[in-house]
GROMACS .gro file of C-alpha atoms in nm:
model
  197
    1THR     CA    1  -0.003   0.008  -0.003
    2ASP     CA    2   0.119   0.368  -0.034
    3GLY     CA    3   0.157   0.366   0.364
    4ILE     CA    4   0.391   0.087   0.385
    5GLY     CA    5   0.569   0.202   0.062
    6ILE     CA    6   0.632   0.531   0.167
    7CYS     CA    7   0.684   0.493   0.535
    8TYR     CA    8   0.866   0.152   0.593
    9VAL     CA    9   1.004   0.062   0.221
   10SER     CA   10   1.163   0.379   0.107
   11ASP     CA   11   1.305   0.436   0.471
   12CYS     CA   12   1.576   0.176   0.412
   13PHE     CA   13   1.656   0.250   0.033
   14SER     CA   14   1.935   0.514   0.113
   15GLU     CA   15   2.147   0.256   0.304
   16PHE     CA   16   2.060  -0.011   0.080
   17TYR     CA   17   2.165   0.175  -0.235
   18SER     CA   18   2.499   0.264  -0.078
   19LYS     CA   19   2.577  -0.118  -0.058
   20TYR     CA   20   2.406  -0.222  -0.387
   21PRO     CA   21   2.403   0.076  -0.626
   22ASN     CA   22   2.319  -0.120  -0.945
   23VAL     CA   23   2.002  -0.279  -0.819
   24ASN     CA   24   1.698  -0.134  -0.982
   25ILE     CA   25   1.367  -0.131  -0.772
   26GLU     CA   26   1.026  -0.053  -0.912
   27VAL     CA   27   0.777   0.011  -0.619
   28LEU     CA   28   0.407  -0.046  -0.699
   29CYS     CA   29   0.177   0.074  -0.454
   30SER     CA   30  -0.208  -0.046  -0.440
   31GLN     CA   31  -0.490  -0.119  -0.206
   32ASP     CA   32  -0.567  -0.407  -0.426
   33LYS     CA   33  -0.396  -0.756  -0.388
   34PRO     CA   34  -0.130  -0.774  -0.654
   35LYS     CA   35  -0.135  -1.056  -0.916
   36ALA     CA   36   0.133  -1.302  -0.899
   37ASP     CA   37   0.286  -1.204  -1.235
   38GLN     CA   38   0.305  -0.863  -1.151
   39PHE     CA   39   0.583  -0.860  -0.868
   40ASP     CA   40   0.884  -1.054  -0.754
   41MET     CA   41   0.826  -0.945  -0.390
   42ALA     CA   42   0.518  -0.810  -0.215
   43MET     CA   43   0.400  -0.707   0.114
   44ILE     CA   44   0.021  -0.811   0.124
   45TYR     CA   45  -0.249  -0.778   0.406
   46GLU     CA   46  -0.404  -1.124   0.353
   47GLU     CA   47  -0.238  -1.451   0.441
   48PRO     CA   48  -0.134  -1.608   0.118
   49LYS     CA   49  -0.264  -1.938   0.031
   50ASP     CA   50  -0.104  -1.946  -0.334
   51SER     CA   51   0.142  -2.229  -0.341
   52SER     CA   52   0.351  -2.031  -0.615
   53LEU     CA   53   0.444  -1.793  -0.314
   54LYS     CA   54   0.680  -1.837  -0.049
   55ILE     CA   55   0.616  -1.643   0.279
   56ILE     CA   56   0.940  -1.474   0.405
   57LYS     CA   57   0.803  -1.332   0.726
   58CYS     CA   58   0.476  -1.225   0.896
   59TYR     CA   59   0.458  -0.872   1.059
   60ASP     CA   60   0.229  -0.709   1.308
   61LEU     CA   61   0.160  -0.348   1.223
   62LYS     CA   62   0.035  -0.183   1.562
   63PHE     CA   63  -0.181   0.114   1.559
   64SER     CA   64  -0.253   0.404   1.798
   65PHE     CA   65  -0.432   0.747   1.801
   66PHE     CA   66  -0.226   1.029   1.708
   67ALA     CA   67  -0.267   1.412   1.682
   68SER     CA   68  -0.050   1.713   1.566
   69LYS     CA   69   0.087   1.957   1.813
   70THR     CA   70  -0.097   2.208   1.644
   71TYR     CA   71  -0.447   2.026   1.702
   72LEU     CA   72  -0.378   1.973   2.047
   73SER     CA   73  -0.293   2.329   2.112
   74ARG     CA   74  -0.626   2.439   1.959
   75PHE     CA   75  -0.854   2.173   2.082
   76GLY     CA   76  -0.681   2.025   2.402
   77TYR     CA   77  -0.568   1.665   2.476
   78PRO     CA   78  -0.866   1.412   2.469
   79LYS     CA   79  -0.936   1.248   2.805
   80SER     CA   80  -1.094   0.948   2.706
   81ILE     CA   81  -1.236   0.736   2.396
   82LYS     CA   82  -1.582   0.899   2.493
   83ASP     CA   83  -1.433   1.239   2.500
   84VAL     CA   84  -1.287   1.190   2.144
   85GLN     CA   85  -1.628   1.074   2.026
   86GLU     CA   86  -1.832   1.354   2.166
   87ASN     CA   87  -1.577   1.653   2.166
   88HIS     CA   88  -1.315   1.591   1.905
   89ARG     CA   89  -1.245   1.587   1.512
   90ILE     CA   90  -1.169   1.263   1.374
   91CYS     CA   91  -0.983   1.183   1.047
   92ASN     CA   92  -1.084   0.845   0.942
   93LYS     CA   93  -0.939   0.571   0.685
   94SER     CA   94  -1.237   0.440   0.508
   95ASN     CA   95  -1.141   0.068   0.507
   96TYR     CA   96  -1.069   0.062   0.887
   97SER     CA   97  -1.420  -0.049   0.957
   98GLU     CA   98  -1.394  -0.341   0.730
   99VAL     CA   99  -1.068  -0.466   0.916
  100TRP     CA  100  -1.174  -0.395   1.268
  101LYS     CA  101  -1.498  -0.448   1.431
  102LYS     CA  102  -1.393  -0.253   1.728
  103TRP     CA  103  -1.298   0.052   1.496
  104ASP     CA  104  -1.644   0.022   1.337
  105ASN     CA  105  -1.821   0.033   1.681
  106PHE     CA  106  -1.571   0.323   1.758
  107ILE     CA  107  -1.638   0.525   1.458
  108SER     CA  108  -2.004   0.486   1.452
  109ASN     CA  109  -2.035   0.686   1.770
  110VAL     CA  110  -1.816   0.958   1.664
  111LYS     CA  111  -2.006   1.298   1.636
  112ASN     CA  112  -1.753   1.475   1.414
  113ILE     CA  113  -1.573   1.293   1.146
  114SER     CA  114  -1.378   1.600   0.985
  115ALA     CA  115  -1.234   1.395   0.686
  116SER     CA  116  -1.231   1.060   0.538
  117THR     CA  117  -0.995   0.891   0.283
  118ASN     CA  118  -0.877   0.572   0.126
  119SER     CA  119  -0.529   0.676   0.140
  120SER     CA  120  -0.272   0.611   0.408
  121THR     CA  121  -0.075   0.900   0.280
  122MET     CA  122  -0.355   1.136   0.280
  123LEU     CA  123  -0.473   1.041   0.617
  124MET     CA  124  -0.122   1.104   0.763
  125GLN     CA  125  -0.126   1.469   0.600
  126LEU     CA  126  -0.475   1.532   0.733
  127ILE     CA  127  -0.340   1.454   1.074
  128LYS     CA  128  -0.018   1.651   1.031
  129ASP     CA  129  -0.223   1.946   0.917
  130GLY     CA  130  -0.410   1.940   1.235
  131ILE     CA  131  -0.759   1.853   1.077
  132GLY     CA  132  -0.818   1.601   1.342
  133ILE     CA  133  -0.706   1.306   1.556
  134GLY     CA  134  -0.642   0.979   1.350
  135PHE     CA  135  -0.557   0.625   1.381
  136LEU     CA  136  -0.206   0.536   1.242
  137PRO     CA  137   0.060   0.256   1.252
  138LYS     CA  138   0.286   0.328   1.554
  139GLY     CA  139   0.608   0.278   1.349
  140ILE     CA  140   0.519   0.523   1.086
  141ALA     CA  141   0.369   0.811   1.288
  142SER     CA  142   0.632   0.797   1.574
  143LYS     CA  143   0.871   0.913   1.312
  144GLU     CA  144   0.688   1.240   1.264
  145HIS     CA  145   0.817   1.504   1.492
  146GLU     CA  146   0.481   1.701   1.489
  147LEU     CA  147   0.270   1.419   1.585
  148ILE     CA  148   0.200   1.321   1.938
  149GLU     CA  149   0.069   0.952   2.029
  150LEU     CA  150  -0.245   0.976   2.243
  151SER     CA  151  -0.124   0.674   2.460
  152ASN     CA  152  -0.399   0.719   2.720
  153LEU     CA  153  -0.670   0.631   2.461
  154ASN     CA  154  -0.682   0.255   2.496
  155LEU     CA  155  -0.790   0.144   2.156
  156ASN     CA  156  -0.462  -0.037   2.045
  157LEU     CA  157  -0.521  -0.257   1.745
  158SER     CA  158  -0.312  -0.442   1.507
  159HIS     CA  159  -0.298  -0.572   1.151
  160LYS     CA  160  -0.087  -0.859   1.012
  161TYR     CA  161   0.086  -0.839   0.664
  162TRP     CA  162   0.303  -1.089   0.506
  163LEU     CA  163   0.629  -1.029   0.292
  164VAL     CA  164   0.616  -1.290   0.006
  165VAL     CA  165   0.838  -1.377  -0.281
  166ARG     CA  166   0.740  -1.586  -0.599
  167ASN     CA  167   0.900  -1.918  -0.602
  168GLU     CA  168   1.040  -1.898  -0.944
  169VAL     CA  169   1.253  -1.586  -0.831
  170LYS     CA  170   1.330  -1.661  -0.491
  171ASP     CA  171   1.685  -1.814  -0.567
  172ILE     CA  172   1.805  -1.524  -0.787
  173ASP     CA  173   2.087  -1.334  -0.617
  174LYS     CA  174   1.948  -0.989  -0.637
  175ILE     CA  175   1.601  -1.104  -0.485
  176LYS     CA  176   1.799  -1.294  -0.201
  177ILE     CA  177   1.976  -0.961  -0.136
  178MET     CA  178   1.637  -0.777  -0.090
  179VAL     CA  179   1.499  -1.048   0.103
  180TYR     CA  180   1.774  -1.092   0.347
  181TYR     CA  181   1.837  -0.710   0.373
  182PRO     CA  182   1.869  -0.582   0.665
  183GLU     CA  183   1.680  -0.821   0.907
  184ASP     CA  184   1.895  -1.136   0.895
  185GLY     CA  185   2.224  -0.943   0.972
  186VAL     CA  186   2.538  -0.887   0.740
  187SER     CA  187   2.656  -1.230   0.707
  188LYS     CA  188   2.395  -1.375   0.448
  189VAL     CA  189   2.407  -1.028   0.250
  190GLN     CA  190   2.790  -1.032   0.254
  191LYS     CA  191   2.779  -1.397   0.136
  192LEU     CA  192   2.548  -1.316  -0.149
  193GLN     CA  193   2.746  -1.022  -0.243
  194MET     CA  194   3.067  -1.206  -0.291
  195THR     CA  195   2.890  -1.450  -0.515
  196THR     CA  196   2.732  -1.168  -0.722
  197GLN     CA  197   3.066  -0.992  -0.783
   0.00000   0.00000   0.00000
């Protein structure tokens, strides 16, 4: 998705390219599940059942409420979930209700939804611009200096996603380098680098 693409994938590219300057990466972002012939590696939100895919890792994306410093200075720090629902402005991502029943219950009782979007990037921008409080992945939002996590609001949800690679390309050196970078340490990557030089 655009959220994972911008906030997680691109974050490691600078260091990656300093080690592998000749690798070309095409990043395709979409809310739709990709077709197997459209990618070598993918991050997908549904557990893959396709036998042509090898699961590399399953991740758990944790979410929390965030607001900008501008919003909090103007409207105050929310005291509770009920306070948010009755007295604060919310920026909503339209598919959250499909993903989480708890979010659907929460949002159906919100009096002021100031903005709604299907884009993770737009949601982040709306919250940064002080349009309202929003629910964001912790790993992404905590990097934004102008955002404050509203940790007293106990609606902590998570969503799994999977890193997969197509079986027919999993043994190609440039794919192995992408798969094992940077999590499994330098040893595997260095070994692969020596074999590709």
